[in-house]
Coordinates of C-alpha atoms and ligand atoms in Angstrom, one line a residue:
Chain A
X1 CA 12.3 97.0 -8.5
X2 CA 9.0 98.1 -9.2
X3 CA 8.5 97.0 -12.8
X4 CA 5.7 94.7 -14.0
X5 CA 7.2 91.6 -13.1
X6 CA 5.4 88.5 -11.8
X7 CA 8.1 87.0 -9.3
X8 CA 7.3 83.0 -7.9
X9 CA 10.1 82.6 -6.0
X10 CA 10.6 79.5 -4.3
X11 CA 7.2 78.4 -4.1
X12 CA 5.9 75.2 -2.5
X13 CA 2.8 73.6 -2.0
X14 CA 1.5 70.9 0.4
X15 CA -1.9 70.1 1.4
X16 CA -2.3 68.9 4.7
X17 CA -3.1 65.9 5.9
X18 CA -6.6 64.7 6.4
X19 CA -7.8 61.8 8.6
X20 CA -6.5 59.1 6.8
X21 CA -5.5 60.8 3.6
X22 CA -1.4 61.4 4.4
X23 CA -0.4 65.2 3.2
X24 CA -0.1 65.5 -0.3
X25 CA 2.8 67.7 -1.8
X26 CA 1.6 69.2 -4.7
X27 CA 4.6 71.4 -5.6
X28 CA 8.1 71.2 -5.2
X29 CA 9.9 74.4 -4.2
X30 CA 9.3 76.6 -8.0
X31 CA 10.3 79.8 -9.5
X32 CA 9.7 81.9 -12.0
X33 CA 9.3 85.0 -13.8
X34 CA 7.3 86.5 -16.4
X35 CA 8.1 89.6 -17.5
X36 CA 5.4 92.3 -19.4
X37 CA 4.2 91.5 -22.3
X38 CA 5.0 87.4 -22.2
X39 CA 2.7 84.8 -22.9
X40 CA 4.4 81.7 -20.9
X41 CA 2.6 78.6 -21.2
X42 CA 2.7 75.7 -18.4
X43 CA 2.3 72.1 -19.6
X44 CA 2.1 69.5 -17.5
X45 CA 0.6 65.9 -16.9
X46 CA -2.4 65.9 -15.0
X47 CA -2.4 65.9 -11.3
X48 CA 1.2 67.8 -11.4
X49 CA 0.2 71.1 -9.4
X50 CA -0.3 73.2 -12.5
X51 CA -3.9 74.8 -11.5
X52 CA -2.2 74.8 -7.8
X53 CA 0.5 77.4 -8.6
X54 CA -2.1 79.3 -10.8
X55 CA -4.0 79.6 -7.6
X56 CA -1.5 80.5 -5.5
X57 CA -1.0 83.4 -7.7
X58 CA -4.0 84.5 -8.0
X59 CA -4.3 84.8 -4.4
X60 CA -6.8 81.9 -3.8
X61 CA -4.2 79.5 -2.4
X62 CA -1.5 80.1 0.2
X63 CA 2.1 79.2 -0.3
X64 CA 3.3 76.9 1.9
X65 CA 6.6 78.2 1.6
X66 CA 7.9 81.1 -0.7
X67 CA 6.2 83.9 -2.4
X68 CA 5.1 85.3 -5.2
X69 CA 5.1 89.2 -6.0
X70 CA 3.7 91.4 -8.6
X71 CA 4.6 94.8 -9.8
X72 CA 7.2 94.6 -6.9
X73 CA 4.7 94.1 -4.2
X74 CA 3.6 90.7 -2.7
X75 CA 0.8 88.9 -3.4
X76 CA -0.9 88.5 -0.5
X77 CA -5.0 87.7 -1.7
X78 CA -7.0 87.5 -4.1
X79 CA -7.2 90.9 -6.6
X80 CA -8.7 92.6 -10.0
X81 CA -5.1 93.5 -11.1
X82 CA -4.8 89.4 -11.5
X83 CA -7.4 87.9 -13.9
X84 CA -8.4 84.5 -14.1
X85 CA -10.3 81.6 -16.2
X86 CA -11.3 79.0 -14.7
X87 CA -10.6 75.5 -16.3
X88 CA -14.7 74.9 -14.9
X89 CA -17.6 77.2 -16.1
X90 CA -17.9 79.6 -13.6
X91 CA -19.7 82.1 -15.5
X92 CA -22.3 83.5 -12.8
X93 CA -25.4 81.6 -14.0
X94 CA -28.0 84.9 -12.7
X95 CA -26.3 87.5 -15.1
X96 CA -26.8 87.4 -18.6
X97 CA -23.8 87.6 -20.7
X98 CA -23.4 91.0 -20.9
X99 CA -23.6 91.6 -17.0
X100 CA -21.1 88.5 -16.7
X101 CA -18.9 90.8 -18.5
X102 CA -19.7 93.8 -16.3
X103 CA -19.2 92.2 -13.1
X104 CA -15.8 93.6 -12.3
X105 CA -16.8 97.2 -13.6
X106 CA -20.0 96.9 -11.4
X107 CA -17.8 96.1 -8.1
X108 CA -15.0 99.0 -9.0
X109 CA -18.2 101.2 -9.4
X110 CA -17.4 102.9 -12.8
X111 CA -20.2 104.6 -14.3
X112 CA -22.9 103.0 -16.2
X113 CA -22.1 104.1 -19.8
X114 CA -18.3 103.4 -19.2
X115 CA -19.5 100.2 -18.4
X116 CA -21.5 99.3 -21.2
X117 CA -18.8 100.9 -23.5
X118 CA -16.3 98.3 -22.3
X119 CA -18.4 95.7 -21.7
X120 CA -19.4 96.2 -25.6
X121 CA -16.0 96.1 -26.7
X122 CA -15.3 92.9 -25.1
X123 CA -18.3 91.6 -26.0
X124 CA -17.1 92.6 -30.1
X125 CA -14.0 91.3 -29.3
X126 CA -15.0 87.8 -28.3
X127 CA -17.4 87.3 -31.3
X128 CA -20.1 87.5 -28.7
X129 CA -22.2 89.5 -30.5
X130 CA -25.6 88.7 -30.5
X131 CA -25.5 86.8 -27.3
X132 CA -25.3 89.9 -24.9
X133 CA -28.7 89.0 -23.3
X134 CA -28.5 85.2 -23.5
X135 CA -28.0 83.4 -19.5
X136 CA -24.8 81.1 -19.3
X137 CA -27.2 77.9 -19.2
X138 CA -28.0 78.9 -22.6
X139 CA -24.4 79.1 -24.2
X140 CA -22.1 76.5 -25.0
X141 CA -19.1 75.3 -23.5
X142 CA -17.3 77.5 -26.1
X143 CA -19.3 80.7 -25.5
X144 CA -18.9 80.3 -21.7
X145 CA -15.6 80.7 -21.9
X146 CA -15.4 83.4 -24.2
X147 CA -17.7 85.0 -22.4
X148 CA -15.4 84.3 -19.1
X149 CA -12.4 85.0 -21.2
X150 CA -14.6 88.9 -22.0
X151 CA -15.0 89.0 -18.3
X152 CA -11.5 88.6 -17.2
X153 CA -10.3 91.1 -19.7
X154 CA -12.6 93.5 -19.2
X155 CA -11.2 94.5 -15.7
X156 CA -8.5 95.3 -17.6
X157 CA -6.1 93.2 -15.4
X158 CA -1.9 93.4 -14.8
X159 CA -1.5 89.8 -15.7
X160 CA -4.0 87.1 -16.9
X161 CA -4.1 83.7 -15.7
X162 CA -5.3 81.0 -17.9
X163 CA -6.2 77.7 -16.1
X164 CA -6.9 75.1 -19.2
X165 CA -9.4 77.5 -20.3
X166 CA -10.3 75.1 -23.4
X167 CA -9.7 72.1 -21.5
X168 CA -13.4 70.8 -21.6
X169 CA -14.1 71.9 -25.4
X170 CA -13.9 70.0 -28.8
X171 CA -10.8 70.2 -30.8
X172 CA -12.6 72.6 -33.6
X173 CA -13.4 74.6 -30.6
X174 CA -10.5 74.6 -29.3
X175 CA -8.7 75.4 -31.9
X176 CA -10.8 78.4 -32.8
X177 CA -10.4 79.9 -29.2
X178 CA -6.7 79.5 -29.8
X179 CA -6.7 81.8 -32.5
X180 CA -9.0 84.2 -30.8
X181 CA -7.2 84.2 -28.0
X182 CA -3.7 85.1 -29.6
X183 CA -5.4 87.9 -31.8
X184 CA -6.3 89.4 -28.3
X185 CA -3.2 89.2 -27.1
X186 CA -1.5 90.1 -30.2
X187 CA -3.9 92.9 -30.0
X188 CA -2.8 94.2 -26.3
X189 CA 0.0 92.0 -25.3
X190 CA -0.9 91.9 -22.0
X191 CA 1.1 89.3 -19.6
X192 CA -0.2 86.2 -19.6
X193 CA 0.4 82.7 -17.8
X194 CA -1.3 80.2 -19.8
X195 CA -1.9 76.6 -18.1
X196 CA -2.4 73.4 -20.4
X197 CA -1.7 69.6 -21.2
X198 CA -1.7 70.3 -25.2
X199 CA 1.5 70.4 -26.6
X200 CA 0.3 72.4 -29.8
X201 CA -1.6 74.7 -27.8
X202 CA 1.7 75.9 -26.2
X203 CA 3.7 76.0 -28.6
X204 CA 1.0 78.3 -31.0
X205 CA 0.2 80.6 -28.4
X206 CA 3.2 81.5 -26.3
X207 CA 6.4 82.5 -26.1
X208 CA 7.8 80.6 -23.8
X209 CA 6.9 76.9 -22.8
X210 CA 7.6 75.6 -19.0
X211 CA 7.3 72.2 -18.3
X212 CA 6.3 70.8 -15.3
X213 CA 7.6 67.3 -14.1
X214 CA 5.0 64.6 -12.6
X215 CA 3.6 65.2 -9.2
X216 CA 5.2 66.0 -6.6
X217 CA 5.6 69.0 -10.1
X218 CA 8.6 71.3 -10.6
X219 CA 9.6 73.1 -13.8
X220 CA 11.9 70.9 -15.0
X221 CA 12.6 72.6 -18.5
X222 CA 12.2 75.9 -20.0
X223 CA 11.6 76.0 -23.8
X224 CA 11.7 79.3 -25.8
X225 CA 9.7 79.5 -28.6
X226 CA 11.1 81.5 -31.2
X227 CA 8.1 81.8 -33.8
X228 CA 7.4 85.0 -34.9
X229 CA 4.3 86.8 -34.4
X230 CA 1.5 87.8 -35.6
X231 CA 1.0 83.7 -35.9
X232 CA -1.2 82.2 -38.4
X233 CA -3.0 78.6 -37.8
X234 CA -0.5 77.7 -40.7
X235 CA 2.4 78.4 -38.5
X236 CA 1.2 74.4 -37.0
X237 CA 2.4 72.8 -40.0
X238 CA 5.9 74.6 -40.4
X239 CA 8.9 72.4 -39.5
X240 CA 10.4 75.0 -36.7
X241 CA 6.7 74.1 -35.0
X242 CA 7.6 70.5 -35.4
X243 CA 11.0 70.2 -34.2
X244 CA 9.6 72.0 -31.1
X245 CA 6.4 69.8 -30.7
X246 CA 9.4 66.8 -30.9
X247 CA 10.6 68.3 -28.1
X248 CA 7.8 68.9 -25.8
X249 CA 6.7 65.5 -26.8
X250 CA 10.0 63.9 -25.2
X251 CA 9.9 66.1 -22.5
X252 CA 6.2 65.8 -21.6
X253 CA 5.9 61.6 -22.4
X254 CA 8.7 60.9 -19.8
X255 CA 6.3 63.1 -17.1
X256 CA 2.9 61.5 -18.1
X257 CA 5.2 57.6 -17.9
X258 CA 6.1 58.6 -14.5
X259 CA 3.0 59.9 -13.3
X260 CA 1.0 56.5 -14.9
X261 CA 3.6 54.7 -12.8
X262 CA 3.3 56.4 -9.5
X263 CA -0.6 56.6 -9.5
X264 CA -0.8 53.3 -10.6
X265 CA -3.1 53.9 -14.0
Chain B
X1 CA -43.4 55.4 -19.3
X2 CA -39.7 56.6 -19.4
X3 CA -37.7 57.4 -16.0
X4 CA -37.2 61.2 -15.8
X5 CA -39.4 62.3 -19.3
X6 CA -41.4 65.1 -19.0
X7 CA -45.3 65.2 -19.6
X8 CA -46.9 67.5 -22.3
X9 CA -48.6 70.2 -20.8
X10 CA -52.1 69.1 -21.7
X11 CA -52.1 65.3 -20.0
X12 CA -50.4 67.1 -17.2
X13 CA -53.2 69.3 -16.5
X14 CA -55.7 66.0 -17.3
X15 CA -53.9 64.1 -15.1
X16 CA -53.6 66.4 -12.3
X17 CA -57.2 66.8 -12.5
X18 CA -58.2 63.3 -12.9
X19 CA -57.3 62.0 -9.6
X20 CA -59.5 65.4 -8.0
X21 CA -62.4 63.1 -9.9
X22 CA -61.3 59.7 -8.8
X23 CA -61.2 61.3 -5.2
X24 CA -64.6 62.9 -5.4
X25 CA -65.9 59.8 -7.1
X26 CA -64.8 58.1 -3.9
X27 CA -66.0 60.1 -1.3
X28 CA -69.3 60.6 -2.9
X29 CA -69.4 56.6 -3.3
X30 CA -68.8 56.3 0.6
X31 CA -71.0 59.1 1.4
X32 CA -73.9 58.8 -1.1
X33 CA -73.8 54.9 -1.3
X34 CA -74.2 54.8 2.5
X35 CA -71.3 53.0 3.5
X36 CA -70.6 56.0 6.5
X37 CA -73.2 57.2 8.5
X38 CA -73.9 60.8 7.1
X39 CA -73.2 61.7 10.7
X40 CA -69.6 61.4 10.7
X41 CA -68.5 62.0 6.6
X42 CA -71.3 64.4 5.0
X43 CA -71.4 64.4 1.1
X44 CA -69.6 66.5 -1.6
X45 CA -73.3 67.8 -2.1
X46 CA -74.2 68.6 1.4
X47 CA -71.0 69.8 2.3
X48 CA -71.8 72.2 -0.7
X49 CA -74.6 72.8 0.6
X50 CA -73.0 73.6 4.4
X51 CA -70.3 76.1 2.8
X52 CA -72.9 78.2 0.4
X53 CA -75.3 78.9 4.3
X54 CA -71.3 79.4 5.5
X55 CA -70.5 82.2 3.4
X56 CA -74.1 83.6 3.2
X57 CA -75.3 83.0 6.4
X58 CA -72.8 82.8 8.8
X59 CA -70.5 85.5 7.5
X60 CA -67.4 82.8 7.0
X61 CA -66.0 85.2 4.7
X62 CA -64.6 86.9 7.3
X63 CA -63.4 84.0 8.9
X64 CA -61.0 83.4 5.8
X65 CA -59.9 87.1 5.7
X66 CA -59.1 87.1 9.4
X67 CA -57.4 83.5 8.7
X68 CA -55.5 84.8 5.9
X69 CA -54.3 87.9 7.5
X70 CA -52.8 85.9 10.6
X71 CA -51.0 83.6 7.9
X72 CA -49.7 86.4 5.8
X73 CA -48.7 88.1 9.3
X74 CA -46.8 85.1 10.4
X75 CA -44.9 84.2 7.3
X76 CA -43.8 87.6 6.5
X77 CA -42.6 88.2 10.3
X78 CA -41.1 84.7 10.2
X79 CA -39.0 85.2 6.8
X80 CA -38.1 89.2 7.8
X81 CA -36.2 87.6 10.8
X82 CA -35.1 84.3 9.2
X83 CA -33.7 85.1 5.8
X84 CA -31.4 87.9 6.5
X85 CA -29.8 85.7 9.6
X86 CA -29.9 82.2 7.7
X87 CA -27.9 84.3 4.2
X88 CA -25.4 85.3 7.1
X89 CA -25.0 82.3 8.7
X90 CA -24.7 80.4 5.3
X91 CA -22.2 83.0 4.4
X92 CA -20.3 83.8 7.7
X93 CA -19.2 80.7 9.2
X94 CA -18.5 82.4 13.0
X95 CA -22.3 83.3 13.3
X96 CA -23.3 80.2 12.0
X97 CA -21.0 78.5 14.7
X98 CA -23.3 80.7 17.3
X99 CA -26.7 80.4 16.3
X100 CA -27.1 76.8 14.7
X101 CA -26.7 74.7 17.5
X102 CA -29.7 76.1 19.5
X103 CA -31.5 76.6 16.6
X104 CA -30.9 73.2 15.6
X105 CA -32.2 72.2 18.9
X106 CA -35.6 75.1 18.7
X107 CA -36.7 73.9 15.3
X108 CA -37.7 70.9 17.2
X109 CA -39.8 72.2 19.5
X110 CA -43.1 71.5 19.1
X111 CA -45.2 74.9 17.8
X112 CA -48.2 73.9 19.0
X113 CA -47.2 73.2 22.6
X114 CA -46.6 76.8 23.0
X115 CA -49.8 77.9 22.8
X116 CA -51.1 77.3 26.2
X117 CA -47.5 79.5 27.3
X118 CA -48.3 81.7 24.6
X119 CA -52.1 82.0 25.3
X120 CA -50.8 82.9 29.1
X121 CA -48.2 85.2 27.9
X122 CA -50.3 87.2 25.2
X123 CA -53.8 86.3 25.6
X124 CA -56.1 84.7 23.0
X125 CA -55.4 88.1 21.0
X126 CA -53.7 88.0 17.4
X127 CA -50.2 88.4 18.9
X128 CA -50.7 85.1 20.2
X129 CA -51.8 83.6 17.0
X130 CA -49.3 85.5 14.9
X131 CA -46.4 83.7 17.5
X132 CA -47.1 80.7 16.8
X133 CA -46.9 80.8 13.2
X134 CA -43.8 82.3 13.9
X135 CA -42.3 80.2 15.9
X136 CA -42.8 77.2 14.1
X137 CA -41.4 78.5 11.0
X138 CA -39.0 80.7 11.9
X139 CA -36.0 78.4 13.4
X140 CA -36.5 75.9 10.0
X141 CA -36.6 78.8 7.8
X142 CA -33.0 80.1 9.2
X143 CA -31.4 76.7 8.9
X144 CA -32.3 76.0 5.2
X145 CA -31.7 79.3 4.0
X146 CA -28.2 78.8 6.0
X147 CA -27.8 75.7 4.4
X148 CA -28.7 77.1 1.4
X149 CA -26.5 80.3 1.7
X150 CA -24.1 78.0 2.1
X151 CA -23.5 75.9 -0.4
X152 CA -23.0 78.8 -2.6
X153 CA -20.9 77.2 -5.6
X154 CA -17.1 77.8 -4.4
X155 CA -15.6 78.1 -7.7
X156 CA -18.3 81.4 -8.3
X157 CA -16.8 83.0 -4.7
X158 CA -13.0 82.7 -6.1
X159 CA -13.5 84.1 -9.7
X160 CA -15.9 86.8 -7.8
X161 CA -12.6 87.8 -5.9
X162 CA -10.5 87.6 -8.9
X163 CA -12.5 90.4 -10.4
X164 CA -12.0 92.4 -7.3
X165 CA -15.1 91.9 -4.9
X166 CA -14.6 91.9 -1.0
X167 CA -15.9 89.8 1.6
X168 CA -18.9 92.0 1.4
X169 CA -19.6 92.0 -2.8
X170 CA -19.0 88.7 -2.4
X171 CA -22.3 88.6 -0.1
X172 CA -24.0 90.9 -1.6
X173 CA -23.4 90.3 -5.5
X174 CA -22.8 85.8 -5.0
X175 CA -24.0 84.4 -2.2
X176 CA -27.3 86.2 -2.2
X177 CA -28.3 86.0 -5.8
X178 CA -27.1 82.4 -5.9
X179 CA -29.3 81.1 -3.3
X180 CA -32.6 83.8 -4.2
X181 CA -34.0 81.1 -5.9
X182 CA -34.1 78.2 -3.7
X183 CA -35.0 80.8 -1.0
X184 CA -38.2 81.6 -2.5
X185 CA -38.8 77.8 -3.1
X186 CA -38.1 76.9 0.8
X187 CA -40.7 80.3 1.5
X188 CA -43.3 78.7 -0.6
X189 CA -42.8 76.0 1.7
X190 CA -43.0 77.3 4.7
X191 CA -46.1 79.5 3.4
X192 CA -47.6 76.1 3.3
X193 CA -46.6 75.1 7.1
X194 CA -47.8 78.3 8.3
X195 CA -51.5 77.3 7.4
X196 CA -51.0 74.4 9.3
X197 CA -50.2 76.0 12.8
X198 CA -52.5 78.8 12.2
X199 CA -55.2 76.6 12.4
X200 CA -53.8 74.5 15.3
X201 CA -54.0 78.1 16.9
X202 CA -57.5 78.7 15.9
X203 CA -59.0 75.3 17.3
X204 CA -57.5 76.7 20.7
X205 CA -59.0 79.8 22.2
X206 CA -59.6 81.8 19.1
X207 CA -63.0 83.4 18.5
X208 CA -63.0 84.1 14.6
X209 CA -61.0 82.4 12.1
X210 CA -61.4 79.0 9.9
X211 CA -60.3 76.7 12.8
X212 CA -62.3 78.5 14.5
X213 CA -65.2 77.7 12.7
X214 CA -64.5 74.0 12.8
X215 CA -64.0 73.9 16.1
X216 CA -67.6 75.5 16.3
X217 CA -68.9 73.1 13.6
X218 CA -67.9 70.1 15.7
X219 CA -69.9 71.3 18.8
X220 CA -73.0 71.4 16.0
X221 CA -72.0 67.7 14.5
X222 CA -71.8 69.8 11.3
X223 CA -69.4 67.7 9.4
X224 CA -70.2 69.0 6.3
X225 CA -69.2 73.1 7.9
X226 CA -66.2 71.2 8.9
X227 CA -65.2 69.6 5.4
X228 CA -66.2 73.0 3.9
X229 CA -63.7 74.2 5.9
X230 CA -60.4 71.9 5.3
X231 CA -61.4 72.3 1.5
X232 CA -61.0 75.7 1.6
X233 CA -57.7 76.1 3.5
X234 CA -56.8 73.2 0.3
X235 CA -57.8 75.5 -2.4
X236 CA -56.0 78.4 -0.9
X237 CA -53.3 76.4 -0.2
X238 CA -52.7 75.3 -3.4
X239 CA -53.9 79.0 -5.7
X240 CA -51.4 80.7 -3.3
X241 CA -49.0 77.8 -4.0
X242 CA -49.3 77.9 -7.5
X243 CA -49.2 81.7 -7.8
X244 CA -45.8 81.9 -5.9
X245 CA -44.3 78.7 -8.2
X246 CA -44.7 81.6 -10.9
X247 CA -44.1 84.0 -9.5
X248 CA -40.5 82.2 -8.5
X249 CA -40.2 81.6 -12.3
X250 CA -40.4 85.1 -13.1
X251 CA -38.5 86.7 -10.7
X252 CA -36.1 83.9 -11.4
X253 CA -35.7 82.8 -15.2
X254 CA -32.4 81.6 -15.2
X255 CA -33.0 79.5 -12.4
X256 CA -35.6 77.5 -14.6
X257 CA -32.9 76.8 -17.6
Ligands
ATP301 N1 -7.5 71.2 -1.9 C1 -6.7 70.1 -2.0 N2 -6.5 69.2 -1.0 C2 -5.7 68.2 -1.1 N3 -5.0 67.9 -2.3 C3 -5.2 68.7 -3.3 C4 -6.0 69.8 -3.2 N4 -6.0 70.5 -4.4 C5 -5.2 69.7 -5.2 N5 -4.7 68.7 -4.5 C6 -3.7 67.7 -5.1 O1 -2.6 68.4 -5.6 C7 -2.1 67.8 -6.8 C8 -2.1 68.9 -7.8 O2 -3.4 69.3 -8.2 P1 -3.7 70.3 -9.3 O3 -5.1 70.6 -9.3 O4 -2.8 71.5 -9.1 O5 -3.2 69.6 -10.6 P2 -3.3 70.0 -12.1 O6 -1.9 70.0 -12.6 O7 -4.0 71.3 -12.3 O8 -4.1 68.8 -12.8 P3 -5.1 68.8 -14.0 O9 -4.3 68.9 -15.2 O10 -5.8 67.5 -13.9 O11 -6.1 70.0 -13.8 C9 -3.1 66.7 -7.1 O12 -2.5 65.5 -6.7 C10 -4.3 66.9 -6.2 O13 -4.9 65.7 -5.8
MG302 MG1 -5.8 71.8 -13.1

């Protein structure tokens, strides 16, 4: 089959063991699918292999068993056709913003004014403007990631892979990136695998909610989210949003019990 | 006075220059008060005095260009062979496996105790001179630009390749840029050693050059030639010094955020 399709089949995780520290198994054997065109959110108590599987499909982390395929072909490394945010700034702190946003386009060698065309569009995109020339030590948190967020999209990848993105920002923030976030993808509907802890922030952005059991982490329910789109910040206070939020709520509180338990916090 | 606050510009700079007066003040209150014999510490005025016949007299200009040359030399040979190797052994972890245990082990070798080797190998000629400036920077340099290289920030190398850049981009467009500024920090430093084993060269068999003239100055008894001297490898020192510091900060702006 050589459709669009990310494949994780079977896919396991353990770290090894290292002088005292006894191995650590991260992730149970998992599998999924995310077809084009689906935003799938992950959500998950801390510490339950989330950024992990992320990893592994980007290609920065190996399986330790099973494997994970895009577009029919394994993933095998690291690639541009798989774009990531990180849930750290990783902005590179010797480009401005603009050349953050480049850096892709630089490395596949387009030409200079293709370049700055996309990189401007991106830059419109992500209410950047203004900041083109600014470094990353001069943004905050917010701007960092919209300007990784610019970067990531600007390579134009296959599937985007969204690590807590808004993990480190204030709830205003956050919020606001939410909605910027699904008017880009309303925009382009690209595929996109969206990793968090906030219940809302699942259930506003994507269209299917996984969630992932304490550590050693498995999916252990898959929760379709039926809310139309285009979504408004309104779409929060509507019932149908509640009843769902009940039921992530349940789901997710069991998790975060268990993983309070076993970690002894 | 609060831990870690910065100081305004202006008392900086009054500061900085009042302990160059408590320092004269003291020297000239040894010298001047007679508390040393004028044989062994001359005053701030006579060593004045010494330098102005130096430069006039004596032709010690030349001296400093000849000194300057061999440090500039040196350096520059010394960071040409160090800096590319250290970047790839900070980024390539195979030929830092091969090259840092014996360079760990040839940093420690003394500098100057190659000279009487060096002096039989190349003469008293400036190859020799040049060498040993080169040899006592070179192995440091390569292991702190190697450690430098290599503690490139991790999380910059993996979204790097998740925008598409090979093993090479990743050299070439991370590593590199990450660690140009601390680089050009560890040069400045090593600018600043390079002065000190030029003139340990100079003392021995060298017939031109600042040690040089200290050396001669000592035969003389001339302590004020010989202060003269050490104060002007100071104030070269520390223009040079302060000249690269902004350079660094232009070249490097975001570093400086
Ligand atoms: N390189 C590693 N070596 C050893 N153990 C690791 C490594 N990386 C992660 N782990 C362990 O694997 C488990 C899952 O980590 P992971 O970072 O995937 O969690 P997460 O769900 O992303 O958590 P958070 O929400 O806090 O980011 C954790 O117990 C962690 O300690
Ligand atoms: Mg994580």
């Amino acid at each position: 089959m050589s459709d669009k399709t990310l494949r994780i089949d079977g896919v396991t995780r353990t770290f090894p063991a290292r002088g005292r520290t006894p191995p650590t198994l991260a992730l149970q054997p998992t599998s999924l699918s995310v077809a084009p065109g689906e935003f799938v959110a992950i959500l998950g108590p801390s510490g339950c292999g989330k950024s992990t599987l992320l990893r592994i499909v980007a290609g920065l982390d190996r399986p330790t068993a099973g494997t994970v395929s895009l577009d029919g072909r394994p993933v095998a490394g690291p690639g541009p056709n798989r774009g990531m945010v990180f849930q750290s700034y990783t902005l590179f702190p010797w480009l401005t913003v603009e050349r953050n946003i480049r850096y892709g386009l630089v490395e596949r060698g387009l030409p200079e004014a293709e370049q700055a065309a996309i990189a401007a569009r991106f830059i419109a995109r992500t209410g950047l403007a203004g900041f083109e020339n600014h470094w990353p030590r001069q943004l905050s948190g917010g701007m960092q990631q919209r300007t990784a967020l610019a970067r990531a999209l600007a390579n134009d990848p296959e599937i985007l892979l969204l690590d807590e993105p808004f993990g480190a920002l204030d709830h205003q923030t956050r919020e606001l990136m939410q909605e910027l976030l699904l008017e880009i993808w309303q925009g382009d509907r690209k595929t996109v695998l969206f990793v968090t802890h906030d219940i809302d922030e699942a259930i506003f952005l994507a269209n299917r909610v996984l969630v992932m059991s304490a550590r050693p982490g498995r999916i252990k329910a898959e929760v379709p989210v039926p809310l139309p789109y285009p979504r408004e910040w309104t779409v929060k206070t509507t019932p149908e949003f509640g009843a769902l939020k009940a039921r992530l709520m349940a789901e997710i509180r069991e998790e975060v019990r268990r993983a309070a338990v076993s970690t002894g916090t | 006075m609060q831990p870690l606050r910065p100081v305004p510009p202006g008392a900086r700079l009054l500061l900085g220059a009042g302990f160059f007066a408590v320092f004269l003040g003291l020297w000239a209150w040894v010298t001047e008060g007679g508390h040393v014999p004028a044989l062994f510490l001359a005053s701030p005025g006579r060593t004045l005095a010494a330098g102005w016949s130096l430069l006039t007299e004596y032709g010690f200009l030349g001296d400093i260009a000849v000194t300057v040359f061999r440090v500039v030399g040196g350096f520059l040979i010394a960071a040409v062979l160090a800096v590319p190797l250290g970047l790839l052994m900070g980024a390539f972890k195979p030929v830092e496996a091969f090259f840092e245990p014996f360079f760990s082990f040839a940093r420690y070798l003394p500098a100057s105790a190659f000279i009487p080797l060096l002096i039989l190998w190349a003469g008293v000629g400036e190859a020799q001179k040049l060498a040993v400036i080169v040899i006592g920077s070179v192995f440091q340099l390569v292991i702190m630009v190697a450690v430098i290289a290599g503690g490139t920030r991790m999380d910059l190398v993996e979204a790097a390749y998740t925008l598409g850049s090979r093993p090479l981009g990743i050299l070439r467009r991370v590593v590199i840029p990450a660690a140009a500024p601390q680089v050009a920090e560890t040069l400045r430093l090593v600018l600043g050693w390079a002065w000190t084993y030029v003139i340990v060269a100079e003392l021995i068999g060298a017939s031109s050059g600042i040690g040089h003239m200290i050396m001669d100055s000592q035969r003389l008894l001339d302590t004020g030639q010989m202060i003269f001297g050490i104060v002007v490898i100071g104030v070269i020192g520390l223009v040079t010094d302060f000249a690269v510091k902004l350079l660094n900060r232009r070249l490097f702006p975001w570093a400086a955020l």
